[in-house]
Every structure is written in structure tokens, then in C-alpha cells.
């Protein structure tokens, strides 16, 4: 049976979908069968980031309501044959909010894949609770800024009270991804560093992703940045994917990388 | 602490503010039933005396968790 991982955040726009696309592809590159599912009904963009928008014929509502088989609806990525994609519904259909139907869909996916990655809506949106309901683990994506961190704590609170695993007396394992770190700003004391964020949220870290201009270019082309071996963000996503697959990968101090000499000196005092 | 750098780092300010904001969020959101509880308390007390509003806070003191319930009466 596969492992269900919800990619969540408090507010929107922190890089949840980018993270889902890269981690999904990274897991597939590790030789595991992986499906990424777009649950972000309001802002479905996962198809674009994976370059699959023209191949979508059926979405999850067709599978849940109209007897379309999973085989027909799943799209296999050309970037890696281990990676499949299931599209979000075009409309805000009510059945997307039906727990029993979502449960069956996810059970069927678990039977076929090693990892089922769910791109959740932001924690403040409706639909979030249904995405996290059947998750085994959650990747919490934050940016190093106050509103993102505060809202993510609320999203974690909902996860800890509404998920099925918690209601069954178990715990959903949560892991933190700090996205869009600007090393120079951290060095100069203008941006929260990862230790501070970990201390505030008190969940274990699984990845630190530096700000990378290449992300825009990657999404323009529909090719996740993990495919670019020279990209710092791509390398960071690769490490996260390996950690999810159970490998022990040392953390790279992305916060002090590329910081100038003067900033390092200054950093010693701040 | 280091006045020759001009100002306190804003990351430190962010950390301090977040720590307090999240602590207060957590204590207010820790019970999903709190709104229902408030409504029921108002109903019960109203049988005897006029109620203006009810506040419920979760508090932890020396490792003991408690609900502190404030009932504000009508004048």
C-alpha cells in the first residue's frame, strides 16, 4: 500500500504546487511509483507546472462520479515513466467534498502507487480539510515571513484535529519545507533563519529551498526545476525527494551559501 | 545590543512577534467546540441572570491545563 502525503500551507502563493511537482518527479526519479493529484480546485496549476495541460481529458470528478476508470484518467509523464498525474476538477463540483468518494479514490491510488502526493488548497480555503482527511504524512510549505508562518500553524492545527488518522488515535507525521530562502537576507538579519522557524513551529525539517530565478523559467516551460542539475533549488528538491524515499541525506546550509565575505563577518555578530 | 550596526535585526523582531501571535492563536483555537460551549453557558446562566458575553480561554499553569470562563453580566 502506498503512502499518502498532503502538501499543505497556511496561505496561498508560497510554492505548494511547485513543491508538489518537483517532489513528485524527484520521487519518481528515485525509482518509486508516484502519482501527484491536484486537489487545489480553486487554483489548479499542477498540470501547467508538469507540462501536461494539453493531455488532460478526464479529471478526478469523472473518476468519482461518472464511472471513468483511473487508468483512463491518469496521465503518465514523459519526463519519468514512474510519475503519473490526476487532474483537478474544472468546476467546483460538490462531490469533491464528499469524504466517502475521496476515500475510495485515494484507496484505489494507494493500491497502485508507492507514493500518492496531494496538492492541497491553502489551509484557509474550503476543500483543505478534505485533502488532509486521509493523509499519512504532511509536507508543510512555508516562506520565511510572518504571515506564511503564522497561517501554517493554523493549517497544522486543522490537520491535527480533522484528519482520519488523528481521529483513529494515530498521528499524521508532519515535515517542514522552508521555501524561497534568500541567503543574503538571512545573513544580514532581515529574514528569519531556519532555526528560528523550526523553534516557532516545532515540527521536523525536511528541506530548505533557496530562492531561485530559474523557477519562473521552469514553470514557463512546464519542466520542474529538479531537472536542472545546476539549479540550487533543483538540487534542494532532489534532496527532499530522497529523504521522503527513506534515504539519509545531510542538510546543506543553503542560508550561508553565496553570502559575501562582509555578510559572513556581519553574520557573526548578529 | 550592537548599536554600531544601527538597528535591531528585523528577523529578531519577526521571531518575537510570531512567538507571541502563535501562542495566542493556539490557545484560542485549541478546542473546536468552544463557540458551542459559549452558547450553552449563556443559555444556562441566562435562566438566572442577564449575560452580556462569555469568554473562554485555555490556560496552562504549572503543568495543569484549565479552562478559564469569564461571564460578563448585563448591567
GROMACS .gro file of C-alpha atoms in nm:
model
  345
    1UNK     CA    1   0.000   0.000   0.000
    2UNK     CA    2   0.125   0.343  -0.091
    3UNK     CA    3   0.191   0.634   0.142
    4UNK     CA    4  -0.036   0.938   0.115
    5UNK     CA    5   0.140   1.274   0.153
    6UNK     CA    6  -0.052   1.601   0.156
    7UNK     CA    7   0.144   1.912   0.058
    8UNK     CA    8  -0.009   2.190   0.265
    9UNK     CA    9   0.039   2.555   0.356
   10UNK     CA   10  -0.145   2.819   0.553
   11UNK     CA   11  -0.176   3.087   0.288
   12UNK     CA   12  -0.155   3.060  -0.088
   13UNK     CA   13   0.137   3.153  -0.310
   14UNK     CA   14   0.417   3.002  -0.102
   15UNK     CA   15   0.515   2.744  -0.364
   16UNK     CA   16   0.298   2.447  -0.273
   17UNK     CA   17   0.229   2.343  -0.630
   18UNK     CA   18   0.591   2.396  -0.737
   19UNK     CA   19   0.694   2.180  -0.443
   20UNK     CA   20   0.442   1.909  -0.533
   21UNK     CA   21   0.561   1.896  -0.895
   22UNK     CA   22   0.930   1.879  -0.803
   23UNK     CA   23   0.895   1.632  -0.519
   24UNK     CA   24   0.666   1.409  -0.724
   25UNK     CA   25   0.916   1.398  -1.008
   26UNK     CA   26   1.203   1.354  -0.763
   27UNK     CA   27   1.037   1.052  -0.601
   28UNK     CA   28   0.976   0.903  -0.945
   29UNK     CA   29   1.343   0.958  -1.029
   30UNK     CA   30   1.425   0.757  -0.717
   31UNK     CA   31   1.257   0.460  -0.883
   32UNK     CA   32   0.930   0.475  -0.687
   33UNK     CA   33   0.589   0.475  -0.850
   34UNK     CA   34   0.439   0.811  -0.771
   35UNK     CA   35   0.113   0.988  -0.853
   36UNK     CA   36   0.056   1.359  -0.797
   37UNK     CA   37  -0.305   1.464  -0.754
   38UNK     CA   38  -0.426   1.822  -0.794
   39UNK     CA   39  -0.670   1.888  -0.510
   40UNK     CA   40  -0.635   2.264  -0.537
   41UNK     CA   41  -0.971   2.319  -0.703
   42UNK     CA   42  -0.957   2.696  -0.686
   43UNK     CA   43  -0.611   2.731  -0.834
   44UNK     CA   44  -0.537   2.422  -1.039
   45UNK     CA   45  -0.192   2.471  -1.180
   46UNK     CA   46  -0.016   2.144  -1.128
   47UNK     CA   47  -0.093   2.040  -1.488
   48UNK     CA   48   0.085   2.354  -1.615
   49UNK     CA   49   0.393   2.306  -1.399
   50UNK     CA   50   0.426   1.947  -1.523
   51UNK     CA   51   0.365   2.044  -1.885
   52UNK     CA   52   0.057   1.821  -1.902
   53UNK     CA   53  -0.224   2.074  -1.950
   54UNK     CA   54  -0.293   1.965  -2.308
   55UNK     CA   55  -0.319   1.600  -2.221
   56UNK     CA   56  -0.594   1.628  -1.959
   57UNK     CA   57  -0.908   1.450  -2.077
   58UNK     CA   58  -1.065   1.329  -1.754
   59UNK     CA   59  -1.032   1.469  -1.404
   60UNK     CA   60  -1.096   1.328  -1.057
   61UNK     CA   61  -1.467   1.408  -1.064
   62UNK     CA   62  -1.508   1.198  -1.378
   63UNK     CA   63  -1.349   0.913  -1.185
   64UNK     CA   64  -1.553   0.963  -0.868
   65UNK     CA   65  -1.890   1.027  -1.032
   66UNK     CA   66  -1.904   0.918  -1.390
   67UNK     CA   67  -1.752   0.575  -1.394
   68UNK     CA   68  -1.436   0.676  -1.576
   69UNK     CA   69  -1.160   0.435  -1.475
   70UNK     CA   70  -0.843   0.555  -1.305
   71UNK     CA   71  -0.647   0.410  -1.593
   72UNK     CA   72  -0.826   0.640  -1.834
   73UNK     CA   73  -0.787   0.949  -1.617
   74UNK     CA   74  -0.425   0.909  -1.507
   75UNK     CA   75  -0.168   1.078  -1.728
   76UNK     CA   76   0.179   0.933  -1.743
   77UNK     CA   77   0.457   1.193  -1.752
   78UNK     CA   78   0.705   1.178  -2.038
   79UNK     CA   79   0.975   1.310  -1.804
   80UNK     CA   80   0.970   0.990  -1.598
   81UNK     CA   81   0.757   0.683  -1.654
   82UNK     CA   82   0.721   0.634  -1.277
   83UNK     CA   83   0.530   0.962  -1.249
   84UNK     CA   84   0.155   0.992  -1.310
   85UNK     CA   85  -0.082   1.284  -1.271
   86UNK     CA   86  -0.452   1.316  -1.188
   87UNK     CA   87  -0.617   1.647  -1.272
   88UNK     CA   88  -0.841   1.860  -1.052
   89UNK     CA   89  -1.199   1.914  -1.147
   90UNK     CA   90  -1.269   2.211  -1.375
   91UNK     CA   91  -1.568   2.318  -1.170
   92UNK     CA   92  -1.632   2.345  -0.802
   93UNK     CA   93  -1.824   2.022  -0.805
   94UNK     CA   94  -1.980   1.913  -0.476
   95UNK     CA   95  -1.858   1.554  -0.499
   96UNK     CA   96  -1.507   1.682  -0.446
   97UNK     CA   97  -1.624   1.748  -0.094
   98UNK     CA   98  -1.765   1.400  -0.039
   99UNK     CA   99  -1.546   1.211   0.207
  100UNK     CA  100  -1.656   0.862   0.104
  101UNK     CA  101  -1.576   0.925  -0.261
  102UNK     CA  102  -1.239   1.078  -0.183
  103UNK     CA  103  -1.161   0.784   0.045
  104UNK     CA  104  -1.230   0.536  -0.233
  105UNK     CA  105  -1.027   0.735  -0.486
  106UNK     CA  106  -0.729   0.752  -0.253
  107UNK     CA  107  -0.752   0.382  -0.160
  108UNK     CA  108  -0.750   0.293  -0.530
  109UNK     CA  109  -0.444   0.513  -0.587
  110UNK     CA  110  -0.266   0.363  -0.286
  111UNK     CA  111  -0.311   0.017  -0.433
  112UNK     CA  112  -0.125   0.118  -0.749
  113UNK     CA  113   0.143   0.362  -0.636
  114UNK     CA  114   0.419   0.375  -0.375
  115UNK     CA  115   0.351   0.742  -0.310
  116UNK     CA  116   0.031   0.944  -0.351
  117UNK     CA  117   0.108   1.317  -0.333
  118UNK     CA  118  -0.186   1.555  -0.287
  119UNK     CA  119  -0.151   1.922  -0.378
  120UNK     CA  120  -0.383   2.080  -0.121
  121UNK     CA  121  -0.564   2.413  -0.134
  122UNK     CA  122  -0.434   2.671   0.114
  123UNK     CA  123  -0.533   2.598   0.474
  124UNK     CA  124  -0.777   2.884   0.487
  125UNK     CA  125  -0.976   2.763   0.186
  126UNK     CA  126  -1.264   2.519   0.177
  127UNK     CA  127  -1.153   2.187   0.039
  128UNK     CA  128  -0.842   2.188   0.254
  129UNK     CA  129  -0.999   1.966   0.519
  130UNK     CA  130  -1.095   1.708   0.259
  131UNK     CA  131  -0.746   1.693   0.117
  132UNK     CA  132  -0.585   1.626   0.452
  133UNK     CA  133  -0.852   1.385   0.574
  134UNK     CA  134  -0.681   1.068   0.452
  135UNK     CA  135  -0.317   1.178   0.464
  136UNK     CA  136  -0.049   0.965   0.631
  137UNK     CA  137   0.202   1.247   0.627
  138UNK     CA  138   0.205   1.617   0.552
  139UNK     CA  139   0.468   1.839   0.399
  140UNK     CA  140   0.416   2.189   0.536
  141UNK     CA  141   0.547   2.454   0.295
  142UNK     CA  142   0.633   2.795   0.442
  143UNK     CA  143   0.816   3.107   0.328
  144UNK     CA  144   1.042   3.281   0.580
  145UNK     CA  145   0.793   3.556   0.652
  146UNK     CA  146   0.545   3.619   0.931
  147UNK     CA  147   0.209   3.570   0.759
  148UNK     CA  148   0.308   3.242   0.598
  149UNK     CA  149   0.443   3.102   0.924
  150UNK     CA  150   0.150   3.211   1.135
  151UNK     CA  151  -0.108   3.074   0.890
  152UNK     CA  152   0.078   2.747   0.857
  153UNK     CA  153   0.046   2.692   1.231
  154UNK     CA  154  -0.332   2.715   1.192
  155UNK     CA  155  -0.327   2.474   0.898
  156UNK     CA  156  -0.130   2.230   1.113
  157UNK     CA  157  -0.390   2.274   1.387
  158UNK     CA  158  -0.669   2.175   1.148
  159UNK     CA  159  -0.466   1.875   1.032
  160UNK     CA  160  -0.418   1.766   1.392
  161UNK     CA  161  -0.789   1.780   1.467
  162UNK     CA  162  -0.962   1.678   1.142
  163UNK     CA  163  -0.758   1.404   0.978
  164UNK     CA  164  -0.881   1.045   0.990
  165UNK     CA  165  -0.553   0.917   1.129
  166UNK     CA  166  -0.578   1.154   1.425
  167UNK     CA  167  -0.941   1.060   1.484
  168UNK     CA  168  -0.828   0.695   1.486
  169UNK     CA  169  -0.584   0.781   1.764
  170UNK     CA  170  -0.270   0.794   1.548
  171UNK     CA  171  -0.063   1.087   1.439
  172UNK     CA  172   0.000   1.242   1.098
  173UNK     CA  173   0.375   1.293   1.059
  174UNK     CA  174   0.447   1.649   0.962
  175UNK     CA  175   0.761   1.780   0.794
  176UNK     CA  176   0.861   2.136   0.721
  177UNK     CA  177   0.983   2.272   0.389
  178UNK     CA  178   1.114   2.627   0.405
  179UNK     CA  179   1.082   2.767   0.056
  180UNK     CA  180   1.222   3.082  -0.107
  181UNK     CA  181   1.509   3.140   0.134
  182UNK     CA  182   1.718   3.445   0.041
  183UNK     CA  183   2.063   3.365   0.188
  184UNK     CA  184   2.177   3.727   0.174
  185UNK     CA  185   1.877   3.850   0.367
  186UNK     CA  186   1.915   3.578   0.629
  187UNK     CA  187   2.282   3.672   0.670
  188UNK     CA  188   2.201   4.038   0.716
  189UNK     CA  189   1.932   3.962   0.971
  190UNK     CA  190   1.644   4.079   0.755
  191UNK     CA  191   1.494   3.732   0.711
  192UNK     CA  192   1.406   3.465   0.966
  193UNK     CA  193   1.654   3.179   0.964
  194UNK     CA  194   1.554   2.815   0.964
  195UNK     CA  195   1.638   2.753   1.331
  196UNK     CA  196   1.401   3.031   1.435
  197UNK     CA  197   1.121   2.895   1.216
  198UNK     CA  198   1.171   2.542   1.347
  199UNK     CA  199   1.163   2.670   1.702
  200UNK     CA  200   0.838   2.856   1.642
  201UNK     CA  201   0.655   2.574   1.460
  202UNK     CA  202   0.824   2.279   1.634
  203UNK     CA  203   0.796   2.024   1.354
  204UNK     CA  204   1.095   1.848   1.195
  205UNK     CA  205   1.266   1.996   0.890
  206UNK     CA  206   1.279   1.805   0.561
  207UNK     CA  207   1.401   2.073   0.322
  208UNK     CA  208   1.541   2.422   0.279
  209UNK     CA  209   1.484   2.557  -0.072
  210UNK     CA  210   1.670   2.873  -0.175
  211UNK     CA  211   1.507   3.144  -0.383
  212UNK     CA  212   1.586   3.067  -0.745
  213UNK     CA  213   1.507   3.277  -1.050
  214UNK     CA  214   1.508   2.961  -1.258
  215UNK     CA  215   1.171   2.861  -1.105
  216UNK     CA  216   0.986   3.104  -1.334
  217UNK     CA  217   1.168   2.975  -1.639
  218UNK     CA  218   1.091   2.618  -1.534
  219UNK     CA  219   0.721   2.687  -1.497
  220UNK     CA  220   0.717   2.877  -1.828
  221UNK     CA  221   0.830   2.558  -1.994
  222UNK     CA  222   0.638   2.309  -1.783
  223UNK     CA  223   0.959   2.140  -1.676
  224UNK     CA  224   1.014   2.125  -1.298
  225UNK     CA  225   1.342   2.277  -1.184
  226UNK     CA  226   1.459   1.946  -1.039
  227UNK     CA  227   1.552   1.855  -1.399
  228UNK     CA  228   1.815   2.134  -1.395
  229UNK     CA  229   2.116   1.977  -1.224
  230UNK     CA  230   2.283   2.318  -1.185
  231UNK     CA  231   1.996   2.486  -1.005
  232UNK     CA  232   2.032   2.531  -0.630
  233UNK     CA  233   1.656   2.493  -0.581
  234UNK     CA  234   1.652   2.186  -0.804
  235UNK     CA  235   1.929   2.025  -0.602
  236UNK     CA  236   1.745   2.108  -0.280
  237UNK     CA  237   1.423   1.946  -0.408
  238UNK     CA  238   1.622   1.640  -0.509
  239UNK     CA  239   1.749   1.604  -0.154
  240UNK     CA  240   1.395   1.635  -0.016
  241UNK     CA  241   1.267   1.365  -0.253
  242UNK     CA  242   1.545   1.129  -0.145
  243UNK     CA  243   1.465   1.193   0.221
  244UNK     CA  244   1.099   1.113   0.158
  245UNK     CA  245   1.209   0.786  -0.003
  246UNK     CA  246   1.390   0.699   0.320
  247UNK     CA  247   1.746   0.794   0.233
  248UNK     CA  248   1.956   0.978   0.486
  249UNK     CA  249   2.075   1.294   0.315
  250UNK     CA  250   2.275   1.556   0.502
  251UNK     CA  251   2.134   1.907   0.515
  252UNK     CA  252   2.312   2.170   0.310
  253UNK     CA  253   2.340   2.509   0.471
  254UNK     CA  254   2.169   2.698   0.189
  255UNK     CA  255   2.149   3.004   0.411
  256UNK     CA  256   2.521   3.069   0.415
  257UNK     CA  257   2.582   2.969   0.054
  258UNK     CA  258   2.665   3.254  -0.181
  259UNK     CA  259   2.681   3.505   0.104
  260UNK     CA  260   2.962   3.752   0.059
  261UNK     CA  261   3.259   3.792   0.289
  262UNK     CA  262   3.128   4.106   0.455
  263UNK     CA  263   2.794   3.945   0.522
  264UNK     CA  264   2.960   3.648   0.685
  265UNK     CA  265   3.155   3.882   0.912
  266UNK     CA  266   2.839   4.071   0.994
  267UNK     CA  267   2.653   3.744   1.048
  268UNK     CA  268   2.899   3.655   1.323
  269UNK     CA  269   2.783   3.949   1.527
  270UNK     CA  270   2.409   3.943   1.465
  271UNK     CA  271   2.297   4.516   2.177
  272UNK     CA  272   2.529   4.623   1.895
  273UNK     CA  273   2.441   4.988   1.846
  274UNK     CA  274   2.716   5.037   1.588
  275UNK     CA  275   2.506   4.838   1.341
  276UNK     CA  276   2.234   5.097   1.369
  277UNK     CA  277   1.921   4.890   1.430
  278UNK     CA  278   1.789   4.566   1.573
  279UNK     CA  279   1.761   4.295   1.311
  280UNK     CA  280   1.408   4.273   1.178
  281UNK     CA  281   1.428   3.893   1.173
  282UNK     CA  282   1.460   3.903   1.552
  283UNK     CA  283   1.155   4.128   1.571
  284UNK     CA  284   0.967   3.886   1.346
  285UNK     CA  285   1.057   3.593   1.567
  286UNK     CA  286   0.943   3.768   1.885
  287UNK     CA  287   0.614   3.880   1.730
  288UNK     CA  288   0.544   3.539   1.579
  289UNK     CA  289   0.613   3.354   1.901
  290UNK     CA  290   0.351   3.560   2.083
  291UNK     CA  291   0.096   3.560   1.799
  292UNK     CA  292   0.113   3.183   1.754
  293UNK     CA  293   0.094   3.117   2.126
  294UNK     CA  294  -0.225   3.319   2.144
  295UNK     CA  295  -0.367   3.155   1.826
  296UNK     CA  296  -0.304   2.812   1.969
  297UNK     CA  297  -0.474   2.882   2.300
  298UNK     CA  298  -0.778   3.024   2.123
  299UNK     CA  299  -0.812   2.752   1.863
  300UNK     CA  300  -0.731   2.450   2.072
  301UNK     CA  301  -1.093   2.348   2.120
  302UNK     CA  302  -1.311   2.335   1.812
  303UNK     CA  303  -1.623   2.324   2.031
  304UNK     CA  304  -1.551   2.650   2.209
  305UNK     CA  305  -1.822   2.850   2.029
  306UNK     CA  306  -2.086   2.586   2.108
  307UNK     CA  307  -1.975   2.579   2.470
  308UNK     CA  308  -2.005   2.957   2.494
  309UNK     CA  309  -2.359   2.949   2.355
  310UNK     CA  310  -2.465   2.680   2.602
  311UNK     CA  311  -2.316   2.860   2.900
  312UNK     CA  312  -2.502   3.175   2.800
  313UNK     CA  313  -2.828   2.976   2.782
  314UNK     CA  314  -2.779   2.826   3.129
  315UNK     CA  315  -2.676   3.146   3.306
  316UNK     CA  316  -2.948   3.346   3.134
  317UNK     CA  317  -3.209   3.142   3.321
  318UNK     CA  318  -3.094   3.316   3.640
  319UNK     CA  319  -2.935   3.646   3.541
  320UNK     CA  320  -2.873   3.857   3.230
  321UNK     CA  321  -2.549   3.779   3.045
  322UNK     CA  322  -2.359   4.019   2.824
  323UNK     CA  323  -2.085   3.793   2.699
  324UNK     CA  324  -1.877   3.484   2.774
  325UNK     CA  325  -1.503   3.443   2.723
  326UNK     CA  326  -1.327   3.108   2.738
  327UNK     CA  327  -0.950   3.069   2.744
  328UNK     CA  328  -0.737   2.763   2.775
  329UNK     CA  329  -0.464   2.816   3.030
  330UNK     CA  330  -0.173   2.611   3.147
  331UNK     CA  331  -0.035   2.677   3.492
  332UNK     CA  332   0.238   2.461   3.649
  333UNK     CA  333   0.160   2.185   3.401
  334UNK     CA  334  -0.211   2.183   3.484
  335UNK     CA  335  -0.447   2.263   3.200
  336UNK     CA  336  -0.757   2.461   3.278
  337UNK     CA  337  -1.043   2.640   3.109
  338UNK     CA  338  -1.094   2.987   3.239
  339UNK     CA  339  -1.450   3.101   3.180
  340UNK     CA  340  -1.541   3.467   3.219
  341UNK     CA  341  -1.908   3.552   3.228
  342UNK     CA  342  -1.977   3.921   3.188
  343UNK     CA  343  -2.318   4.023   3.325
  344UNK     CA  344  -2.559   4.273   3.187
  345UNK     CA  345  -2.587   4.596   3.383
   0.00000   0.00000   0.00000
